[in-house]
Short mmCIF file of C-alpha atoms in Angstrom, two decimals:
data_model
loop_
_atom_site.label_atom_id
_atom_site.label_comp_id
_atom_site.label_asym_id
_atom_site.label_seq_id
_atom_site.Cartn_x
_atom_site.Cartn_y
_atom_site.Cartn_z
CA SER A 1 5.61 -3.21 11.60
CA THR A 2 8.30 -0.54 11.50
CA LEU A 3 11.54 -1.92 10.09
CA THR A 4 10.76 -5.30 8.50
CA ALA A 5 7.46 -6.33 6.92
CA GLY A 6 5.86 -2.95 7.54
CA LEU A 7 8.71 -1.08 5.88
CA ALA A 8 8.73 -3.41 2.85
CA ALA A 9 4.95 -3.01 2.46
CA ARG A 10 5.14 0.77 2.69
CA ILE A 11 7.90 0.89 0.07
CA ALA A 12 5.85 -1.29 -2.28
CA ILE A 13 2.71 0.79 -1.85
CA SER A 14 4.62 4.08 -2.06
CA MET A 15 5.79 3.15 -5.54
CA THR A 16 2.28 3.49 -6.96
CA PRO A 17 1.65 7.26 -6.56
CA PHE A 18 4.86 7.81 -8.53
CA LEU A 19 4.19 5.20 -11.21
CA LEU A 20 0.47 5.63 -11.88
CA PRO A 21 0.40 9.26 -13.14
CA LEU A 22 3.33 8.58 -15.44
CA LEU A 23 1.74 5.36 -16.67
CA PHE A 24 -1.44 7.22 -17.59
CA GLN A 25 0.42 10.02 -19.35
CA ILE A 26 3.07 7.99 -21.16
CA GLY A 27 1.29 4.65 -21.53
CA PHE A 28 -2.26 5.90 -22.09
CA GLY A 29 -1.50 9.27 -23.68
CA ALA A 30 -3.63 10.99 -21.02
CA THR A 31 -3.25 14.67 -20.20
CA PRO A 32 -1.81 15.66 -16.82
CA PHE A 33 -5.33 16.67 -15.76
CA GLU A 34 -6.78 13.26 -16.71
CA ALA A 35 -3.92 11.49 -14.94
CA GLY A 36 -4.56 13.62 -11.87
CA ILE A 37 -8.25 12.69 -11.86
CA MET A 38 -7.39 8.99 -11.96
CA LEU A 39 -4.89 9.39 -9.12
CA LEU A 40 -7.58 11.29 -7.21
CA ILE A 41 -9.82 8.21 -7.47
CA TYR A 42 -6.97 6.13 -6.03
CA MET A 43 -6.70 8.54 -3.10
CA ALA A 44 -10.49 8.59 -2.71
CA GLY A 45 -10.36 4.86 -1.99
CA ASN A 46 -7.71 5.62 0.60
CA LEU A 47 -10.00 8.14 2.28
CA ALA A 48 -13.12 5.95 2.05
CA MET A 49 -11.46 3.14 4.00
CA LYS A 50 -10.59 5.33 6.99
CA SER A 51 -14.03 5.12 8.60
CA ALA A 52 -14.24 1.34 8.16
CA THR A 53 -10.78 0.45 9.47
CA THR A 54 -11.53 0.49 13.20
CA PRO A 55 -14.70 -1.68 13.04
CA ILE A 56 -12.91 -4.19 10.82
CA LEU A 57 -9.96 -4.41 13.22
CA HIS A 58 -12.30 -4.86 16.18
CA ARG A 59 -14.09 -7.66 14.35
CA PHE A 60 -11.19 -9.63 12.90
CA GLY A 61 -8.01 -8.54 14.71
CA PHE A 62 -4.71 -7.26 13.39
CA ARG A 63 -3.15 -10.48 12.16
CA ASP A 64 -6.02 -11.60 9.92
CA VAL A 65 -6.70 -8.10 8.63
CA ILE A 66 -3.06 -7.48 7.74
CA ARG A 67 -2.75 -10.86 6.04
CA TRP A 68 -5.91 -10.79 3.94
CA ASN A 69 -5.78 -7.10 3.20
CA GLY A 70 -2.22 -7.73 2.05
CA VAL A 71 -3.46 -10.39 -0.38
CA LEU A 72 -5.97 -7.89 -1.75
CA CYS A 73 -3.23 -5.28 -1.95
CA VAL A 74 -1.05 -7.61 -4.02
CA ALA A 75 -4.02 -8.40 -6.28
CA SER A 76 -4.79 -4.71 -6.78
CA LEU A 77 -1.16 -3.96 -7.66
CA VAL A 78 -1.22 -6.78 -10.20
CA GLY A 79 -4.47 -5.31 -11.51
CA CYS A 80 -2.79 -1.93 -11.93
CA ALA A 81 0.07 -3.63 -13.77
CA MET A 82 -2.46 -5.00 -16.27
CA PHE A 83 -3.79 -1.56 -17.23
CA THR A 84 -3.82 -0.84 -20.95
CA PRO A 85 -5.58 1.89 -22.96
CA ARG A 86 -8.07 -0.75 -24.18
CA ILE A 87 -9.45 -1.44 -20.71
CA PRO A 88 -12.71 0.48 -20.09
CA ARG A 89 -12.19 3.46 -17.82
CA PRO A 90 -14.82 2.33 -15.27
CA VAL A 91 -12.79 -0.85 -14.73
CA VAL A 92 -9.63 1.22 -14.25
CA TYR A 93 -11.44 3.46 -11.78
CA ALA A 94 -12.72 0.47 -9.80
CA VAL A 95 -9.26 -1.11 -9.52
CA LEU A 96 -7.74 2.20 -8.50
CA PHE A 97 -10.39 2.71 -5.82
CA ILE A 98 -9.86 -0.77 -4.38
CA ALA A 99 -6.08 -0.28 -4.49
CA GLY A 100 -6.49 2.93 -2.51
CA MET A 101 -8.64 1.17 0.07
CA THR A 102 -6.11 -1.62 0.63
CA ARG A 103 -3.30 0.95 0.82
CA SER A 104 -5.11 2.82 3.57
CA MET A 105 -5.87 -0.32 5.55
CA ASN A 106 -2.26 -1.48 5.46
CA PHE A 107 -0.86 1.89 6.50
CA THR A 108 -3.30 2.25 9.39
CA CYS A 109 -2.78 -1.30 10.67
CA MET A 110 0.99 -1.07 10.61
CA ALA A 111 1.12 2.42 12.09
CA THR A 112 -1.12 1.35 14.97
CA LEU A 113 0.53 -2.00 15.57
CA ALA A 114 3.91 -0.28 15.87
CA PHE A 115 2.88 0.93 19.33
CA ALA A 116 0.99 -2.14 20.54
CA ASP A 117 3.66 -3.42 22.95
CA VAL A 118 5.62 -0.23 23.55
CA PRO A 119 5.72 0.85 27.24
CA ALA A 120 4.75 4.43 28.04
CA SER A 121 8.34 5.37 28.87
CA MET A 122 9.48 4.51 25.33
CA ARG A 123 6.59 5.88 23.29
CA ALA A 124 8.33 9.15 22.44
CA SER A 125 11.30 7.29 20.98
CA ALA A 126 8.99 4.81 19.25
CA THR A 127 7.04 7.68 17.69
CA THR A 128 10.25 9.20 16.33
CA LEU A 129 11.43 5.88 14.91
CA SER A 130 8.05 5.16 13.33
CA ALA A 131 7.84 8.62 11.76
CA MET A 132 11.36 8.32 10.36
CA ALA A 133 10.60 4.88 8.93
CA GLN A 134 7.44 6.16 7.25
CA GLN A 135 9.24 9.13 5.69
CA ALA A 136 12.11 6.91 4.57
CA SER A 137 9.68 4.44 3.00
CA ASN A 138 8.22 7.20 0.84
CA ALA A 139 11.66 8.11 -0.44
CA PHE A 140 12.62 4.47 -0.91
CA GLY A 141 9.35 3.88 -2.78
CA VAL A 142 10.12 6.59 -5.34
CA ALA A 143 13.71 5.34 -5.64
CA ALA A 144 12.55 1.74 -6.11
CA ALA A 145 10.01 2.79 -8.72
CA ALA A 146 12.62 4.78 -10.67
CA LEU A 147 15.08 1.89 -10.42
CA ALA A 148 12.49 -0.59 -11.68
CA LEU A 149 11.57 1.67 -14.58
CA GLY A 150 15.23 2.06 -15.49
CA PHE A 151 15.77 -1.69 -15.32
CA PHE A 152 12.87 -2.58 -17.63
CA GLN A 153 13.71 0.25 -20.02
CA ALA A 154 17.34 -0.91 -20.22
CA ALA A 155 16.20 -4.50 -20.75
CA ARG A 156 14.30 -3.34 -23.84
CA GLY A 157 17.31 -1.39 -25.04
CA ASP A 158 15.27 1.74 -25.71
CA ASP A 159 15.93 5.34 -24.65
CA ARG A 160 12.26 6.11 -24.02
CA LEU A 161 9.85 4.75 -21.45
CA ALA A 162 6.94 2.63 -22.67
CA LEU A 163 3.80 1.11 -21.20
CA GLY A 164 5.54 -2.21 -20.55
CA ASP A 165 8.13 -0.54 -18.34
CA PHE A 166 5.43 0.74 -16.02
CA GLN A 167 3.68 -2.61 -16.02
CA GLY A 168 6.93 -4.32 -15.03
CA ALA A 169 7.59 -1.79 -12.27
CA LEU A 170 4.08 -2.28 -10.85
CA LEU A 171 4.58 -6.04 -10.91
CA ALA A 172 7.83 -5.53 -9.02
CA SER A 173 5.92 -3.59 -6.37
CA ALA A 174 3.41 -6.45 -6.17
CA VAL A 175 6.25 -8.94 -5.62
CA LEU A 176 7.73 -6.78 -2.84
CA MET A 177 4.30 -6.52 -1.24
CA ALA A 178 3.90 -10.30 -1.43
CA VAL A 179 7.24 -10.73 0.36
CA ALA A 180 6.06 -8.35 3.08
CA ILE A 181 2.78 -10.22 3.54
CA ALA A 182 4.57 -13.58 3.66
CA TRP A 183 6.65 -12.08 6.47
CA THR A 184 3.51 -11.29 8.47
CA TRP A 185 2.64 -15.01 8.64
CA ARG A 186 5.09 -15.09 11.57
CA MET A 187 2.86 -12.81 13.62
CA PRO A 188 1.38 -14.38 16.77
CA ALA A 189 -2.36 -14.91 16.80
CA ASP A 190 -2.85 -12.32 19.55
CA ALA A 191 -0.79 -9.56 17.91
CA GLY A 192 -2.29 -6.21 18.90
CA GLU A 193 -5.21 -7.96 20.57
CA GLN A 194 -5.73 -5.28 23.20
CA LEU A 195 -5.82 -2.59 20.55
CA SER A 196 -8.16 -4.49 18.25
CA ARG A 197 -10.56 -5.13 21.12
CA GLY A 198 -10.64 -1.39 21.66
CA THR A 199 -10.46 -1.63 25.44
CA GLY A 200 -8.19 -0.18 28.00
CA ARG A 201 -8.07 -0.40 31.77
CA GLY A 202 -11.36 -1.09 33.39
CA GLY A 203 -12.85 -2.23 30.08
CA THR A 204 -13.33 1.29 28.74
CA ARG A 205 -13.24 1.70 25.02
CA THR A 206 -10.23 3.58 23.68
#
């Protein structure tokens, strides 16, 4: 959740806030304001999922939620990679909103699961490691996005970015996310069970 599948997933998802505004401006010809509104819809999905995350985890548990939310996350990234100016804006908005929801769910699950089996004496160190990994994943996400854009631009032999470069970079993020989700298939069935049940000592809800 911190240095393997979780890190790969965070890098993949962190590529999108860098790629999407540029895709809308360069690929769609949108103004910076219009691109900002569309990114705001993406973040609105992120916010909307926050209140539903805990009940979903209590109902289905960490392993199933991470796996199936990951599948939806891959699908939403592929959906973003298929954006073209011809697609109706309401469809674009819907895909962005769903992508934001899956992003939020993955981040919350991984951030919580990172402390599931950590004894109290090591939580301070675990918190530091987790925070560093999250910050690093943001930087790696931007770097990976820029690298992917450069690769697809160079493959075309052009000196200017085009819509296809962004589509290729978003597909690359979907592939990285798929690798991360495949990694989670190794999780035990009871991963984070105590946390997902929401109980602590004496059966009190935490």
